[in-house]
mmCIF file of C-alpha atoms in Angstrom:
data_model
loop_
_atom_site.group_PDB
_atom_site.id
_atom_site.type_symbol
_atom_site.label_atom_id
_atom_site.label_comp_id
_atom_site.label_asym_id
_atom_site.label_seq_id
_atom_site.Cartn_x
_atom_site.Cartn_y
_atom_site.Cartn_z
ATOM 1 C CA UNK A 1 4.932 -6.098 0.798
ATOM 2 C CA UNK A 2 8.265 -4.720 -1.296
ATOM 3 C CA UNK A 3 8.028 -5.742 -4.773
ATOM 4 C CA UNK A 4 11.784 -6.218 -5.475
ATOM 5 C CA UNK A 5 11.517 -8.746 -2.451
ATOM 6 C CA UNK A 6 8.980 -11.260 -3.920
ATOM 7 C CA UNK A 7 8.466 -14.506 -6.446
ATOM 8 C CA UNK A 8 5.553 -14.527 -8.518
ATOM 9 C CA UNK A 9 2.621 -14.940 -6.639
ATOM 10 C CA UNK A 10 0.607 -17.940 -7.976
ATOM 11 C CA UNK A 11 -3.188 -18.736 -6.747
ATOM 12 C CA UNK A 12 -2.055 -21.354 -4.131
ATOM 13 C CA UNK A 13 -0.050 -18.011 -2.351
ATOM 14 C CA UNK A 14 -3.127 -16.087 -2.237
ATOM 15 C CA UNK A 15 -6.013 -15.232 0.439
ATOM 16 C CA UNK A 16 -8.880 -13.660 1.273
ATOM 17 C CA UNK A 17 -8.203 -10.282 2.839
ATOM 18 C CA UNK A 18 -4.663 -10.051 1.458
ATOM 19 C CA UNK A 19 -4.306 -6.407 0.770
ATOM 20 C CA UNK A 20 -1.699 -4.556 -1.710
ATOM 21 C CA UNK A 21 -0.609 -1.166 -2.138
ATOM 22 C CA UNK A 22 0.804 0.188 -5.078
ATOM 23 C CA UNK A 23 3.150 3.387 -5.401
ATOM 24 C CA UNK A 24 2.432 6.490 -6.480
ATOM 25 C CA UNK A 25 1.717 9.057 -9.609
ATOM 26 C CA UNK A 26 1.073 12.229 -9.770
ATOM 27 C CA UNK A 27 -1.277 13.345 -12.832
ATOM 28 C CA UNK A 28 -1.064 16.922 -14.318
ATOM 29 C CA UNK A 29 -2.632 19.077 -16.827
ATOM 30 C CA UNK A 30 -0.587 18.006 -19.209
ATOM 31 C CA UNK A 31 -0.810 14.318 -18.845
ATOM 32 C CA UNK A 32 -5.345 14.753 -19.385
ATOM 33 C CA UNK A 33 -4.576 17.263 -22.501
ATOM 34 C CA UNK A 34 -2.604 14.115 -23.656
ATOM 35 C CA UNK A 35 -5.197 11.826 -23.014
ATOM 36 C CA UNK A 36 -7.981 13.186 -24.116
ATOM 37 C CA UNK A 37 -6.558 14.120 -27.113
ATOM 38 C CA UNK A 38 -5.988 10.505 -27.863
ATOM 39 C CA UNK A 39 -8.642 8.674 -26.158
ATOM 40 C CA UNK A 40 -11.270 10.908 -24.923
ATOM 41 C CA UNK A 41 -11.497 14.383 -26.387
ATOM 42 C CA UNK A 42 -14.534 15.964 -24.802
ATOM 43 C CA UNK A 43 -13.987 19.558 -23.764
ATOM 44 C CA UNK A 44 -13.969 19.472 -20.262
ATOM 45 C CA UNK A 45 -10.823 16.889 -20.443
ATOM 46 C CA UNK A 46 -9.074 19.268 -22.860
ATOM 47 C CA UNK A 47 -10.000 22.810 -22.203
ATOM 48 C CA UNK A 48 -9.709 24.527 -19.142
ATOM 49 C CA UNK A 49 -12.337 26.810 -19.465
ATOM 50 C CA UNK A 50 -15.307 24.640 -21.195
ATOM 51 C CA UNK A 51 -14.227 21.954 -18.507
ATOM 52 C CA UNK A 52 -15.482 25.008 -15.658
ATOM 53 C CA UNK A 53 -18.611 25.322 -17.034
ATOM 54 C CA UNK A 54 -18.662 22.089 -17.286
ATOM 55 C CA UNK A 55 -20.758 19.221 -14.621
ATOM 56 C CA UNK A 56 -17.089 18.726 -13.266
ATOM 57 C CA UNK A 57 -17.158 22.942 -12.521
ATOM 58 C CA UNK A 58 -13.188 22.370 -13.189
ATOM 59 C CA UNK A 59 -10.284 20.442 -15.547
ATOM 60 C CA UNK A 60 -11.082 16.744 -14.715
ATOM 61 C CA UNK A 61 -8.877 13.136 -16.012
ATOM 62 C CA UNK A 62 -11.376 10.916 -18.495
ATOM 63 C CA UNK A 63 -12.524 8.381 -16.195
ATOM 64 C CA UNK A 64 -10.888 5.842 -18.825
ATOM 65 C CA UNK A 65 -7.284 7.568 -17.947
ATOM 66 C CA UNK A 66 -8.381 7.058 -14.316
ATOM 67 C CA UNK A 67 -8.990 3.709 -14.932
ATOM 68 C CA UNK A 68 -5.601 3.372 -17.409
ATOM 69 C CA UNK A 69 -3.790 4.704 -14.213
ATOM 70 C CA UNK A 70 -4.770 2.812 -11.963
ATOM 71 C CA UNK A 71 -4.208 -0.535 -14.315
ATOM 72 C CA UNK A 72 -0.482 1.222 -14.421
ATOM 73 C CA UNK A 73 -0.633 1.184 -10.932
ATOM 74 C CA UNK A 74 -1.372 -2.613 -10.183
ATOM 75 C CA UNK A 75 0.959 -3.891 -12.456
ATOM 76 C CA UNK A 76 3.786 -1.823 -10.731
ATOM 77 C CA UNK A 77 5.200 -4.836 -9.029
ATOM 78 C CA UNK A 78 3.287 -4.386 -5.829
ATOM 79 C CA UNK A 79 0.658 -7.039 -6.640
ATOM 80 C CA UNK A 80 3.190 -9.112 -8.338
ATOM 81 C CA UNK A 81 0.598 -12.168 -9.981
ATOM 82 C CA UNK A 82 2.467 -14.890 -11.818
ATOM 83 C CA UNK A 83 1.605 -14.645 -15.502
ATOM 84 C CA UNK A 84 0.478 -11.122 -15.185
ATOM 85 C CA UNK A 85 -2.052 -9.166 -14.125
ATOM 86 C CA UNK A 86 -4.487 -10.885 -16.567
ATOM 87 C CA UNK A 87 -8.513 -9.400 -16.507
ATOM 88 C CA UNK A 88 -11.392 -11.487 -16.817
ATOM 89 C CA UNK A 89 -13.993 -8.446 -16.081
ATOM 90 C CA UNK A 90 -14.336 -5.717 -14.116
ATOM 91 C CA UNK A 91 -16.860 -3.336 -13.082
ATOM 92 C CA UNK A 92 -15.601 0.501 -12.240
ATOM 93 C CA UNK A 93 -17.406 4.006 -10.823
ATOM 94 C CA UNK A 94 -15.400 6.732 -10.472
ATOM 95 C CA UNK A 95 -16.937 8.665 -7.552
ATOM 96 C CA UNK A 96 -15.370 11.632 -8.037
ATOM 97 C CA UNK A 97 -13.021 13.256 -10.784
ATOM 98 C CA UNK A 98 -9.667 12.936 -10.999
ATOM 99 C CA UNK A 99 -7.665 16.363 -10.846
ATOM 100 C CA UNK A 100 -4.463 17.761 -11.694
ATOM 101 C CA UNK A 101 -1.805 17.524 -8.940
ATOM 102 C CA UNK A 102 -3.602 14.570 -7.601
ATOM 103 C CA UNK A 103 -0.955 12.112 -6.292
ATOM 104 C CA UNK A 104 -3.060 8.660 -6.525
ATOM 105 C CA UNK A 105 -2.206 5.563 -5.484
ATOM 106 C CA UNK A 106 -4.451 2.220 -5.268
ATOM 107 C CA UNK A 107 -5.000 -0.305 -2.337
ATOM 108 C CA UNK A 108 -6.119 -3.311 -3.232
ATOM 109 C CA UNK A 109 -7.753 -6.312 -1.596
ATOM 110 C CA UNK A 110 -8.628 -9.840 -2.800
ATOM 111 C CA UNK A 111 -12.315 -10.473 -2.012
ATOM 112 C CA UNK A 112 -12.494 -14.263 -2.992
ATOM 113 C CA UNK A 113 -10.591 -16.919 -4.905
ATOM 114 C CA UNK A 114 -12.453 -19.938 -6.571
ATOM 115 C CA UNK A 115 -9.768 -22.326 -8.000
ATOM 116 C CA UNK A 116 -11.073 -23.441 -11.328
ATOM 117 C CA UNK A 117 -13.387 -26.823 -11.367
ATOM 118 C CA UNK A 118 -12.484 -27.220 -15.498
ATOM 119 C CA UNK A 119 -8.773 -25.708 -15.650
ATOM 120 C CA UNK A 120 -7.159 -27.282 -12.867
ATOM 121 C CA UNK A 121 -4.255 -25.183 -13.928
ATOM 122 C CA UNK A 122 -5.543 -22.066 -12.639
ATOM 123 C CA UNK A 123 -8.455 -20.214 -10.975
ATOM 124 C CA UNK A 124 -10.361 -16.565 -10.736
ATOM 125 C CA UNK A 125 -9.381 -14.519 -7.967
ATOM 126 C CA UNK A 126 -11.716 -11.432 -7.110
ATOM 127 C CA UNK A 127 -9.947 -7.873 -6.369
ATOM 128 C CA UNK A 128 -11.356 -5.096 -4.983
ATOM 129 C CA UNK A 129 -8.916 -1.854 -5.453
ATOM 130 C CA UNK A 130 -9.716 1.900 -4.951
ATOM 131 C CA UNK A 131 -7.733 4.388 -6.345
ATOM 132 C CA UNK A 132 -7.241 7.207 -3.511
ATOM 133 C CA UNK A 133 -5.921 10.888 -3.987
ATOM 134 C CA UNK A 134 -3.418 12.310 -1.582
ATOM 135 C CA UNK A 135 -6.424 12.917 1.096
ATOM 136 C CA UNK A 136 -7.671 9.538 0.658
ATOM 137 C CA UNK A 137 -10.572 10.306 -1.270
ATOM 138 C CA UNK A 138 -11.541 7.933 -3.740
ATOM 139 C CA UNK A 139 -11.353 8.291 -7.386
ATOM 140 C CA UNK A 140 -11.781 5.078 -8.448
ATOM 141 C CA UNK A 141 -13.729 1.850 -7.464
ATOM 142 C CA UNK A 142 -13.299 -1.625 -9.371
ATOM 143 C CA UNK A 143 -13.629 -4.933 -8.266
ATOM 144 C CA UNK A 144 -11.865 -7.079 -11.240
ATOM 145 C CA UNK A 145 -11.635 -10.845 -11.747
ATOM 146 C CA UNK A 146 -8.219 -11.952 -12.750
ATOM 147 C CA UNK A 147 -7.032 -15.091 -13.676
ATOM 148 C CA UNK A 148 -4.255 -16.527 -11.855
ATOM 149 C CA UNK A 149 -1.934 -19.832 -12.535
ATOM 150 C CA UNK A 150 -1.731 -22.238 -9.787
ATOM 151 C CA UNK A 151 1.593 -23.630 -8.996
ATOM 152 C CA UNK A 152 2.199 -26.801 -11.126
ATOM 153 C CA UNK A 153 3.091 -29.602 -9.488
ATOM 154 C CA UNK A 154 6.636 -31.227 -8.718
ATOM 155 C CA UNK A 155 7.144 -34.219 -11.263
ATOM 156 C CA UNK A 156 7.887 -37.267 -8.942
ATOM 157 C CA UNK A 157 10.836 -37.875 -11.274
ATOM 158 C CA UNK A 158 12.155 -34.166 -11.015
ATOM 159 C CA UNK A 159 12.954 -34.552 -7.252
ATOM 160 C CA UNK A 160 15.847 -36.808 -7.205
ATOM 161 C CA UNK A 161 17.754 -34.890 -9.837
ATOM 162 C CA UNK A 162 17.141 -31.776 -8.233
ATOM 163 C CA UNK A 163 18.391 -33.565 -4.741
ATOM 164 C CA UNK A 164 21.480 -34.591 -6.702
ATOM 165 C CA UNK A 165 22.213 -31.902 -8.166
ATOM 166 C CA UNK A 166 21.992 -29.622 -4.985
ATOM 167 C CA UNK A 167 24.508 -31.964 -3.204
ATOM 168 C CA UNK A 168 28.163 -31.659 -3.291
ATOM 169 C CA UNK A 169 30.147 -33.436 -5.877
ATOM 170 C CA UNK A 170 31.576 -36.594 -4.185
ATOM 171 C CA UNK A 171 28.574 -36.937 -2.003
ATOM 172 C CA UNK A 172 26.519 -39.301 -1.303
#
């Protein structure tokens, strides 16, 4: 799927299986100093040497940056939801740190829909994404619910004037 080559995709464009694949980002020391220092400053996120004595036994992303990444990731245009990519819960494991020079990139695939019985307008769909290093060795697992619009329907009184107004001037 090219993102530049795509509408909105609404719930009524979805299906089970469809999978997505973002692009990619490479993360570097300097990108889990940064975090850390903002969101998650435990030592083995911002110093090299506490983070080798460390559980991790080396420099390692917050799983929360993981997780930030990967959200970065999804919304890249690849998985282009109308209204947004727009969370109603998620549950995450991060199997294994993320490391510097890691090039990750996240495949995604939708697990279930369930069109809303209430909010006709719109309905949960289930994704299932795992963030993957360069070897294909998984960093992150989530499976999210998002909620996605449904197309709304044509007007019956919108159809003439857009007949009309896609037909020559003069014609009939």
């Amino acid at each position: 799927m090219s993102p530049q080559n795509h509408a909105p995709l609404y719930l009524d464009d979805l299906s089970v299986g469809q999978r997505f694949t973002s692009a990619e980002h490479v993360i570097d020391e300097a990108q889990i100093f940064e975090f850390a220092r903002h969101f998650d400053p435990q030592p083995f996120h911002l110093d090299v040497e506490s983070a080798r004595e460390s559980l991790f036994g080396g420099l390692a992303a917050s799983g929360w940056h993981t997780a930030a990444l990967t959200m970065r990731l999804i919304v890249g245009e690849r998985a282009p939801f109308a209204g947004g990519v727009i969370g109603a819960g998620a549950e995450v494991a991060w199997p294994r740190p993320t490391r510097p020079g890691d090039v990750l990139r996240v495949v995604s695939e939708i697990v279930e829909i369930a069109p809303s019985r209430s909010k006709p307008d719109r309905g949960i769909v289930t994704l299932r994404s795992e963030t993957l290093n360069q070897h294909g060795e998984v960093r992150q697992r989530m499976t999210s619910k998002l909620i996605v619009p449904r197309r709304q329907p044509q007007a019956a009184d919108d159809v003439p004037n857009r007949a009309a107004a896609s037909r020559p001037a003069g014609a009939c």
